[in-house]
PDB file of C-alpha atoms in Angstrom:
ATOM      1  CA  UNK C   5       0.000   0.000   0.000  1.00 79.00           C
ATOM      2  CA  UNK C   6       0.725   3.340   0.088  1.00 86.00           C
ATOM      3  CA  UNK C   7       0.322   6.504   2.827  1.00 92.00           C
ATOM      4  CA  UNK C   8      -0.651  10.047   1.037  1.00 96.00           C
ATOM      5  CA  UNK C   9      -0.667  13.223   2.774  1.00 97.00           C
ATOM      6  CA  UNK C  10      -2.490  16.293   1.239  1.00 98.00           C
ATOM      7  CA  UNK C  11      -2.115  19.916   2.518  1.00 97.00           C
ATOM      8  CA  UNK C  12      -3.895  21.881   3.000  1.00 97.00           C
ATOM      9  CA  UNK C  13      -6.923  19.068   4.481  1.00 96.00           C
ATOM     10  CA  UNK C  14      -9.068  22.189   3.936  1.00 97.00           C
ATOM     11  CA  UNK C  15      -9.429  25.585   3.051  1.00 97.00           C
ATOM     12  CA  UNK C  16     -11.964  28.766   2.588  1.00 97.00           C
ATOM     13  CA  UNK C  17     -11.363  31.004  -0.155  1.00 97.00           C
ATOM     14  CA  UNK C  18     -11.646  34.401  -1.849  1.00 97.00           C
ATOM     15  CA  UNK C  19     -13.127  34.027  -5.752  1.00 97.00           C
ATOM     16  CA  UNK C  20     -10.325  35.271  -8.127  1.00 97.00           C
ATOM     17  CA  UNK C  21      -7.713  33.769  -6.048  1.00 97.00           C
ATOM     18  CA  UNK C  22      -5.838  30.345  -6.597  1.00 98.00           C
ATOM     19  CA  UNK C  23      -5.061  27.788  -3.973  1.00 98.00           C
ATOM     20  CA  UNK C  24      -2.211  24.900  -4.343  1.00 98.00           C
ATOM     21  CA  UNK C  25      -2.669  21.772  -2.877  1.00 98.00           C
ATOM     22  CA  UNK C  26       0.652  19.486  -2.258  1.00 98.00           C
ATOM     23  CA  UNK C  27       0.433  15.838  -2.261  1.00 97.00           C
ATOM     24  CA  UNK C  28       3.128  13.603  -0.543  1.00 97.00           C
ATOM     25  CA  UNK C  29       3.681   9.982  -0.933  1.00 96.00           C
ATOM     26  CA  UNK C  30       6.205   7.311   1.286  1.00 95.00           C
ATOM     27  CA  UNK C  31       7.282   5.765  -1.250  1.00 92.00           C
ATOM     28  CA  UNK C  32       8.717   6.934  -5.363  1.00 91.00           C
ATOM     29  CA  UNK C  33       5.750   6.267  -7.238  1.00 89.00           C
ATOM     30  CA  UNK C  34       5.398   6.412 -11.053  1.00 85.00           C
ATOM     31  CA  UNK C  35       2.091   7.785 -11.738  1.00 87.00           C
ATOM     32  CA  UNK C  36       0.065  10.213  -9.713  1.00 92.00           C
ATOM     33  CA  UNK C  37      -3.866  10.906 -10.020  1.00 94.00           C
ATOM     34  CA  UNK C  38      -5.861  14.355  -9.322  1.00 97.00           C
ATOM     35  CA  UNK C  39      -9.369  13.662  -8.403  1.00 97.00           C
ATOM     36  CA  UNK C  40     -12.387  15.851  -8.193  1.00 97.00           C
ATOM     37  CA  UNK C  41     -15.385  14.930  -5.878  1.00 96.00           C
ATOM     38  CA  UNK C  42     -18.036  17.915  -6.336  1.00 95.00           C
ATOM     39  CA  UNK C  43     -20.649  17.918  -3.513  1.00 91.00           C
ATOM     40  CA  UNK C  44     -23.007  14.962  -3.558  1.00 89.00           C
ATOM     41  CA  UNK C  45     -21.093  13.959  -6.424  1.00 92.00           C
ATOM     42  CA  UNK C  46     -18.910  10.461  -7.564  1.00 92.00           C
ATOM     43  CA  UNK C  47     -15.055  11.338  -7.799  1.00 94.00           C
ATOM     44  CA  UNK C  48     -14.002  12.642 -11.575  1.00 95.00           C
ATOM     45  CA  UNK C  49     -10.214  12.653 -12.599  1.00 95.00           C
ATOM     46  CA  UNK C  50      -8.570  16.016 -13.626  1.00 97.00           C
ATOM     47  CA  UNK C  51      -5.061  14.969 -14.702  1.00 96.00           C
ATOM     48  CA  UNK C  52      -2.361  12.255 -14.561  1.00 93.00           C
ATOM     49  CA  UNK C  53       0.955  13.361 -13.483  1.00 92.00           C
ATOM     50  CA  UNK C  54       4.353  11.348 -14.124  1.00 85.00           C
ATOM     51  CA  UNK C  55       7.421  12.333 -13.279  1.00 81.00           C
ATOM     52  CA  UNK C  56       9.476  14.062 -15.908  1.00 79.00           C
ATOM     53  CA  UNK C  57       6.505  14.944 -18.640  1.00 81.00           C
ATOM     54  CA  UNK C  58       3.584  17.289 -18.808  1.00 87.00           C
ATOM     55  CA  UNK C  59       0.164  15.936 -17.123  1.00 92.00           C
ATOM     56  CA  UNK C  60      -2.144  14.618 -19.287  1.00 93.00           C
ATOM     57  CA  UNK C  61      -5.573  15.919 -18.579  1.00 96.00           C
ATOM     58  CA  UNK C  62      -8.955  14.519 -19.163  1.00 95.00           C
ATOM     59  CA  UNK C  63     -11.660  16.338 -21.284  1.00 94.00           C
ATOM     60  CA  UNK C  64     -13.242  18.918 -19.472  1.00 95.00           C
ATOM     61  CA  UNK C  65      -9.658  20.282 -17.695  1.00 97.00           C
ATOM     62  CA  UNK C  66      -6.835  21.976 -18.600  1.00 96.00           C
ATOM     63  CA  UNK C  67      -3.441  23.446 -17.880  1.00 96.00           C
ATOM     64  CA  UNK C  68      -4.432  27.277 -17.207  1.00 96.00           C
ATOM     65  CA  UNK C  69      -7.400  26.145 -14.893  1.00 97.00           C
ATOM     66  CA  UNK C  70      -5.372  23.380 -13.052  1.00 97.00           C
ATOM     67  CA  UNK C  71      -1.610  23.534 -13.201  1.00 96.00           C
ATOM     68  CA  UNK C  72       0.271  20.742 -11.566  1.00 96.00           C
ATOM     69  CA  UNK C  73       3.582  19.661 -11.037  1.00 94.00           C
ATOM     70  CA  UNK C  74       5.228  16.623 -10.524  1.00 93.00           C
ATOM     71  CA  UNK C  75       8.936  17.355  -9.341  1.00 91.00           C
ATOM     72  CA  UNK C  76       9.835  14.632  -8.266  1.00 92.00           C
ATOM     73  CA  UNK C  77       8.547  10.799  -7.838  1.00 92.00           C
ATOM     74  CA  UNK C  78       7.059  10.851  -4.236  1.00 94.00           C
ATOM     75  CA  UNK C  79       5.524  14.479  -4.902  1.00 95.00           C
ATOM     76  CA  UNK C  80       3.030  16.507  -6.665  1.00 96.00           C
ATOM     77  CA  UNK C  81       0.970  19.633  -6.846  1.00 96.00           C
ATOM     78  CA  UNK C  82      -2.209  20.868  -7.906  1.00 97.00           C
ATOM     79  CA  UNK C  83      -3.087  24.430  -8.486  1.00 98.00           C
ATOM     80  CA  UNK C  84      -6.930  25.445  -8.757  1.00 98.00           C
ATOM     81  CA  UNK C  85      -6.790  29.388 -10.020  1.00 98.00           C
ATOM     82  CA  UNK C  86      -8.594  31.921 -10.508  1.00 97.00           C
ATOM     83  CA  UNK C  87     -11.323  29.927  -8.666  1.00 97.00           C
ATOM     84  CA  UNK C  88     -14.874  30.921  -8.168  1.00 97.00           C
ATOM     85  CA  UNK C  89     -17.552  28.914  -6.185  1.00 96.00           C
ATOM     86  CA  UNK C  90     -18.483  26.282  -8.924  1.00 96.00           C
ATOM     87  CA  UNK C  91     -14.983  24.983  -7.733  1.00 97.00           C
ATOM     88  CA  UNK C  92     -15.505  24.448  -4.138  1.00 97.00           C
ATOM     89  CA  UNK C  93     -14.978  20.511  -4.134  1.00 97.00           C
ATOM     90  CA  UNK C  94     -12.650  17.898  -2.118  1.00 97.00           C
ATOM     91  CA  UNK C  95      -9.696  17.849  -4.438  1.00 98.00           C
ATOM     92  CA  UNK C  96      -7.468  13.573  -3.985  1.00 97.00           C
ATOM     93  CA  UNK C  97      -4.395  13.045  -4.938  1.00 97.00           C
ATOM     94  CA  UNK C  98      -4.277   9.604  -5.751  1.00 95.00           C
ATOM     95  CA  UNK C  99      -1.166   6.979  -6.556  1.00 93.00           C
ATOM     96  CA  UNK C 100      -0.570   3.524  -8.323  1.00 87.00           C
ATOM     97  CA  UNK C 101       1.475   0.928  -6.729  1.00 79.00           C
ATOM     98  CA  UNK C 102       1.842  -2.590  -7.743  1.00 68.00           C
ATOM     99  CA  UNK C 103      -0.663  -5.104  -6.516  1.00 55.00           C
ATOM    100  CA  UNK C 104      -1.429  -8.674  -7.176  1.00 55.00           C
ATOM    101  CA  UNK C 105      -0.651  -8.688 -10.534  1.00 56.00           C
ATOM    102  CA  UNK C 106      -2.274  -5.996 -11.184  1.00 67.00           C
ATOM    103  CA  UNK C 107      -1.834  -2.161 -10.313  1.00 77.00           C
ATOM    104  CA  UNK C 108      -3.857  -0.453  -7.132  1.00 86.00           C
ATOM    105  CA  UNK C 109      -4.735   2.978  -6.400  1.00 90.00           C
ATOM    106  CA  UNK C 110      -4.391   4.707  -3.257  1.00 92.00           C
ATOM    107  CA  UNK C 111      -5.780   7.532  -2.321  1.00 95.00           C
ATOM    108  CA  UNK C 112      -5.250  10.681   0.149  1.00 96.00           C
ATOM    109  CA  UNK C 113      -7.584  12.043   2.608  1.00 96.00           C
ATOM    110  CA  UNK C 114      -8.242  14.863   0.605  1.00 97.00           C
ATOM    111  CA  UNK C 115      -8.669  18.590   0.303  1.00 97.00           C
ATOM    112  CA  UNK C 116     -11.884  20.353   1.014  1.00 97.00           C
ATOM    113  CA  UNK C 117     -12.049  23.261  -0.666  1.00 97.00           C
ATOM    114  CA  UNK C 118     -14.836  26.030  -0.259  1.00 97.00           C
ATOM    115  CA  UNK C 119     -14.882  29.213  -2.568  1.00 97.00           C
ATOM    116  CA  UNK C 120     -16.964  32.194  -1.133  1.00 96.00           C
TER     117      UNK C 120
ATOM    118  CA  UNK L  18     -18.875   5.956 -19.030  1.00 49.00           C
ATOM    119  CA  UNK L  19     -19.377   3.773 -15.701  1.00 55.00           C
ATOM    120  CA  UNK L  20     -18.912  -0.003 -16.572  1.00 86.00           C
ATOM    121  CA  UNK L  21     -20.529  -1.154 -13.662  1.00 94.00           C
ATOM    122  CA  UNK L  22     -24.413  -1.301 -12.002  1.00 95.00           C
ATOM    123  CA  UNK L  23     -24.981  -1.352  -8.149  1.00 97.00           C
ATOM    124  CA  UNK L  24     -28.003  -0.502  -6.147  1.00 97.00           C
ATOM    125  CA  UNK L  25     -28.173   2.817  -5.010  1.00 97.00           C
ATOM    126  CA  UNK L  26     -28.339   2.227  -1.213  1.00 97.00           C
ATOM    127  CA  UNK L  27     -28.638  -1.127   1.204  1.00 97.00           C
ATOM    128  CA  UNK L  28     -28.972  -1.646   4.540  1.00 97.00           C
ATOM    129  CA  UNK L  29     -27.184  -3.898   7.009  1.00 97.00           C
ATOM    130  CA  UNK L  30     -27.915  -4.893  10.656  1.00 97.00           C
ATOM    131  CA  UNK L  31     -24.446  -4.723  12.865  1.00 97.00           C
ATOM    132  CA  UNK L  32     -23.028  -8.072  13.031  1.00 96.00           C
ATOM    133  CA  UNK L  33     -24.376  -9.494  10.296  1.00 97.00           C
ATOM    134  CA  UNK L  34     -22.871 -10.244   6.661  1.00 97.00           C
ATOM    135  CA  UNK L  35     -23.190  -7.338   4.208  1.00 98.00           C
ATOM    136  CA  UNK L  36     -23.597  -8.371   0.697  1.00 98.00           C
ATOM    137  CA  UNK L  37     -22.958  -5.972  -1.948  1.00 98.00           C
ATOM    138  CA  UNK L  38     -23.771  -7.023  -5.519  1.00 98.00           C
ATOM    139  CA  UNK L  39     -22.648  -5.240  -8.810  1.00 97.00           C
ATOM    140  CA  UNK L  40     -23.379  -6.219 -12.207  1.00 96.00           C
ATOM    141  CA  UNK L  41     -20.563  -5.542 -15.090  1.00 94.00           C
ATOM    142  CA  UNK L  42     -21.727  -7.403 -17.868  1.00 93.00           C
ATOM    143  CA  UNK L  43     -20.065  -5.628 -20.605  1.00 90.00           C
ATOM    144  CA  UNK L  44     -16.135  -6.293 -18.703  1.00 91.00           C
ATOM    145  CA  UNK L  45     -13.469  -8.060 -21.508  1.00 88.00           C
ATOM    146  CA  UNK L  46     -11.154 -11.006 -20.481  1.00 86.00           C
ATOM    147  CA  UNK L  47      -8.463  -9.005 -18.953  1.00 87.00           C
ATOM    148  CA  UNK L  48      -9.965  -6.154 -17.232  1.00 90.00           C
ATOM    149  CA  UNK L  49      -9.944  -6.928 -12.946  1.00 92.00           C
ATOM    150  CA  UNK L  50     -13.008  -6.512 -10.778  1.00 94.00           C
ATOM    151  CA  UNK L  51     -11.824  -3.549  -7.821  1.00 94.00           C
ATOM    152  CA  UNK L  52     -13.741  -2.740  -4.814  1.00 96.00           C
ATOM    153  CA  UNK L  53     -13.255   0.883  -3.066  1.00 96.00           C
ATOM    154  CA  UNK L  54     -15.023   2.437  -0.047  1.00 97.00           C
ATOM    155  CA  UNK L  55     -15.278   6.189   0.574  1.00 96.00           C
ATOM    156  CA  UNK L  56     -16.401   6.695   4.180  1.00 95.00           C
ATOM    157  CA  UNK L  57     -17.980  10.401   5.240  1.00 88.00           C
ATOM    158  CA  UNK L  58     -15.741  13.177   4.253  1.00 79.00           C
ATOM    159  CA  UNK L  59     -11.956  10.876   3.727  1.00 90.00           C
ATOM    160  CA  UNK L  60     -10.601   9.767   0.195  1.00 94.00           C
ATOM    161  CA  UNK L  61     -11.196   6.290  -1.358  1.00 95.00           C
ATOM    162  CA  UNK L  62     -10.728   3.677   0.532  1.00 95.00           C
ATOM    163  CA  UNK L  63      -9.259   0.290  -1.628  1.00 94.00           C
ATOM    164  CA  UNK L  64     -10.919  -2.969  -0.311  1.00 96.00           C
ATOM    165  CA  UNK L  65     -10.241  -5.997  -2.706  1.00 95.00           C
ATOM    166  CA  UNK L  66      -9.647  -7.051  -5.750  1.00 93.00           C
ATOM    167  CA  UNK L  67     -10.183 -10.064  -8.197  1.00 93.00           C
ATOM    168  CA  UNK L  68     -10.121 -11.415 -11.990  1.00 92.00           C
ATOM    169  CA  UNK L  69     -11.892 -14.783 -12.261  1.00 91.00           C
ATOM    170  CA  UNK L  70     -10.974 -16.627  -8.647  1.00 87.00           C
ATOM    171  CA  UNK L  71     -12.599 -15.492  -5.245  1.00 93.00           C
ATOM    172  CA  UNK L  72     -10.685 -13.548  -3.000  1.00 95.00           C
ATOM    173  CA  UNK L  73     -10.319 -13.275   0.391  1.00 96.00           C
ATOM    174  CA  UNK L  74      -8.737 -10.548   2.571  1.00 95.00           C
ATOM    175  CA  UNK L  75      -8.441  -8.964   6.464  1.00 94.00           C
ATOM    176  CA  UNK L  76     -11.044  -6.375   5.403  1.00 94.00           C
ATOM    177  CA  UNK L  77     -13.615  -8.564   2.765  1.00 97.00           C
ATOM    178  CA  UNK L  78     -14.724 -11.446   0.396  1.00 98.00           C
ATOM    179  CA  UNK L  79     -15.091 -10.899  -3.380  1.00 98.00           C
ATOM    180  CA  UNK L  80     -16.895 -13.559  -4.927  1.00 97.00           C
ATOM    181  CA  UNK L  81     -17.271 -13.639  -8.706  1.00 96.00           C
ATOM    182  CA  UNK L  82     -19.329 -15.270 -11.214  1.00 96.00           C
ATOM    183  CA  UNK L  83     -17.882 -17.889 -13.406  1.00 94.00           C
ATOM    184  CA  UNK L  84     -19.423 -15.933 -16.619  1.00 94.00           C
ATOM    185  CA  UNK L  85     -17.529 -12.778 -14.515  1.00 94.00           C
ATOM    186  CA  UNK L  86     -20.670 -10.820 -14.976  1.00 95.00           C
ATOM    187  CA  UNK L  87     -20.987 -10.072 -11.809  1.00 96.00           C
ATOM    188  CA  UNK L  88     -19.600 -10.154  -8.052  1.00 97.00           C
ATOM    189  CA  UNK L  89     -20.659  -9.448  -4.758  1.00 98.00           C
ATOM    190  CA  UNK L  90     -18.579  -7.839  -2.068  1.00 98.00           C
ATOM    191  CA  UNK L  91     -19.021  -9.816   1.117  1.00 98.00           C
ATOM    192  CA  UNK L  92     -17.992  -7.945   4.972  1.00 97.00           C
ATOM    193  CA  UNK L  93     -18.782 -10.850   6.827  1.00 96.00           C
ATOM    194  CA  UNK L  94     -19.452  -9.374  10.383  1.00 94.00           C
ATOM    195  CA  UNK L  95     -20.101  -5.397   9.656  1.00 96.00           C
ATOM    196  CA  UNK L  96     -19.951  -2.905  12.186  1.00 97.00           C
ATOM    197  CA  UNK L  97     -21.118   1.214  12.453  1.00 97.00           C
ATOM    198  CA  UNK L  98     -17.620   1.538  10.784  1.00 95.00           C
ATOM    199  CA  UNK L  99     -18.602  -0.346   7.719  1.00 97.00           C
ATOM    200  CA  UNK L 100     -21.139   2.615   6.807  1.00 97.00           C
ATOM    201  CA  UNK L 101     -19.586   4.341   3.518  1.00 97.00           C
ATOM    202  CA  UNK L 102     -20.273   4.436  -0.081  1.00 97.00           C
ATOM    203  CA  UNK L 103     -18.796   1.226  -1.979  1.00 98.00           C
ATOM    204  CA  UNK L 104     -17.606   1.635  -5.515  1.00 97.00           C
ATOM    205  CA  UNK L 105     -16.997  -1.225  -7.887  1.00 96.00           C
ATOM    206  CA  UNK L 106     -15.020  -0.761 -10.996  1.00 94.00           C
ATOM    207  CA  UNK L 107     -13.669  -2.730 -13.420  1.00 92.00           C
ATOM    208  CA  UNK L 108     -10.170  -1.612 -14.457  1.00 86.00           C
ATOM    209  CA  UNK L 109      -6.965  -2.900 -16.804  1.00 82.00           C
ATOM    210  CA  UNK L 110      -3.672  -1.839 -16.096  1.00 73.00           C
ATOM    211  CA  UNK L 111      -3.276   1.970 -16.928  1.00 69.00           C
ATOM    212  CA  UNK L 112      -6.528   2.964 -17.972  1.00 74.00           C
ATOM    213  CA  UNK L 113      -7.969   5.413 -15.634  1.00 79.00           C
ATOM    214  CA  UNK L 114     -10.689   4.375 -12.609  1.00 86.00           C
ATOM    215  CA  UNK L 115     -13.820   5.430 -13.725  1.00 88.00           C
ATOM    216  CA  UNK L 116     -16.296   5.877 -10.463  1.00 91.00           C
ATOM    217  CA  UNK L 117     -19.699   5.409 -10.789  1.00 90.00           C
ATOM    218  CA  UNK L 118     -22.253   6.219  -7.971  1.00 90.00           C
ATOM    219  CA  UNK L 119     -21.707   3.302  -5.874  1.00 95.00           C
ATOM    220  CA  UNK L 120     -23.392   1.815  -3.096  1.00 97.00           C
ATOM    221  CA  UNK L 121     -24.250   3.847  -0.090  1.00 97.00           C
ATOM    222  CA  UNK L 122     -24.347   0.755   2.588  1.00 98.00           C
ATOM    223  CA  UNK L 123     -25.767   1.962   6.275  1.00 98.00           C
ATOM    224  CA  UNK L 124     -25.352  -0.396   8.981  1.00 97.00           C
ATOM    225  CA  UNK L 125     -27.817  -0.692  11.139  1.00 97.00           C
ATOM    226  CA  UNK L 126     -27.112  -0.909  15.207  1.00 95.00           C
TER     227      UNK L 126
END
């Protein structure tokens, strides 16, 4: 398995402003997940981030909205700018790590995120 | 597009077996059966997972059909813990997990 920290675990902010969250894994990882969970809502994946390339986003996402970085192989970030209150959501960070024979994902606790 | 159909909500009396079914009737030979839970307000929680053969672990049971159209998550003694959304999802090596809606599952004391 994995342990995943996320900072900050949650956060109230200004619209027009932009909030970074860091994820932190125990262990070098290869790829790393952002999730969105809007309120009431199923989880919905922004971006994969691997170490050494650009993240590749899913449709609906991109760069300028969500930056991220991926520095190194047990860390990443995820920038939400410019936000206003369509994105207050938890934001997960999520890694894959070898299972049974087949890959798992692990996820962190999460970042609540509330734009007034 | 979710792969994967589960009932919307079940209930559970405390100490007895929760059964959670899911039907994936569309999933190809190579693709694995995963289980995750999301309790109140944390991240995803993984539980189990299978490809053809039963498996057992601390937390659950997965049992799956032979056809591998469907499975059933089994907590064989749940407590007020248990309570969480379950997600099953069928997934293949790098493709992305796709959550669906899940299975809110309230035990009952």
């Amino acid at each position: 398995s994995a342990v995943i920290s996320q900072k900050p675990s949650r956060d109230i902010c200004q619209r027009g402003t932009s909030l970074t969250i860091q994820c932190q894994v125990d262990s070098q990882v290869t790829m790393m997940f952002w999730y969105r969970q809007q309120p009431g809502q199923s989880l919905t994946l922004i971006a994969t981030a691997n170490q050494g390339s650009e993240a590749t986003y899913e449709s609906g996402f991109v760069i300028d909205k969500f930056p991220i970085s991926r520095p190194n192989l047990t860390f990443s970030t995820l920038t939400v700018s410019n936000m206003s209150p369509e994105d207050s959501s938890i934001y997960l960070c999520s890694v894959e790590k070898d299972g049974t024979g087949q890959e798992t994902q692990y996820f962190g606790p999460g970042t609540r995120l509330l734009v007034l | 597009d979710a792969k994967t159909t589960q009932p919307p909500s079940m209930d559970c009396a405390e100490g007895r077996a929760a059964n959670l079914p899911c039907n994936h009737s569309t999933i190809s030979g190579n693709e694995y059966v995963y289980w995750y839970r999301q309790i109140h307000s944390q991240g995803p929680q993984y539980i189990i997972h299978g490809l053809k053969n039963n498996e057992t672990n601390e937390m659950a049971s997965l049992i799956i059909t032979e056809d591998r159209k469907s499975s059933t998550l089994i907590l064989p003694h749940a407590t007020l813990r248990d309570t969480a959304v379950y997600y099953c999802i069928v997934h293949f090596g790098n493709e992305k997990l796709t959550f669906g809606t899940g299975t809110r599952l309230t035990i009952i004391p």
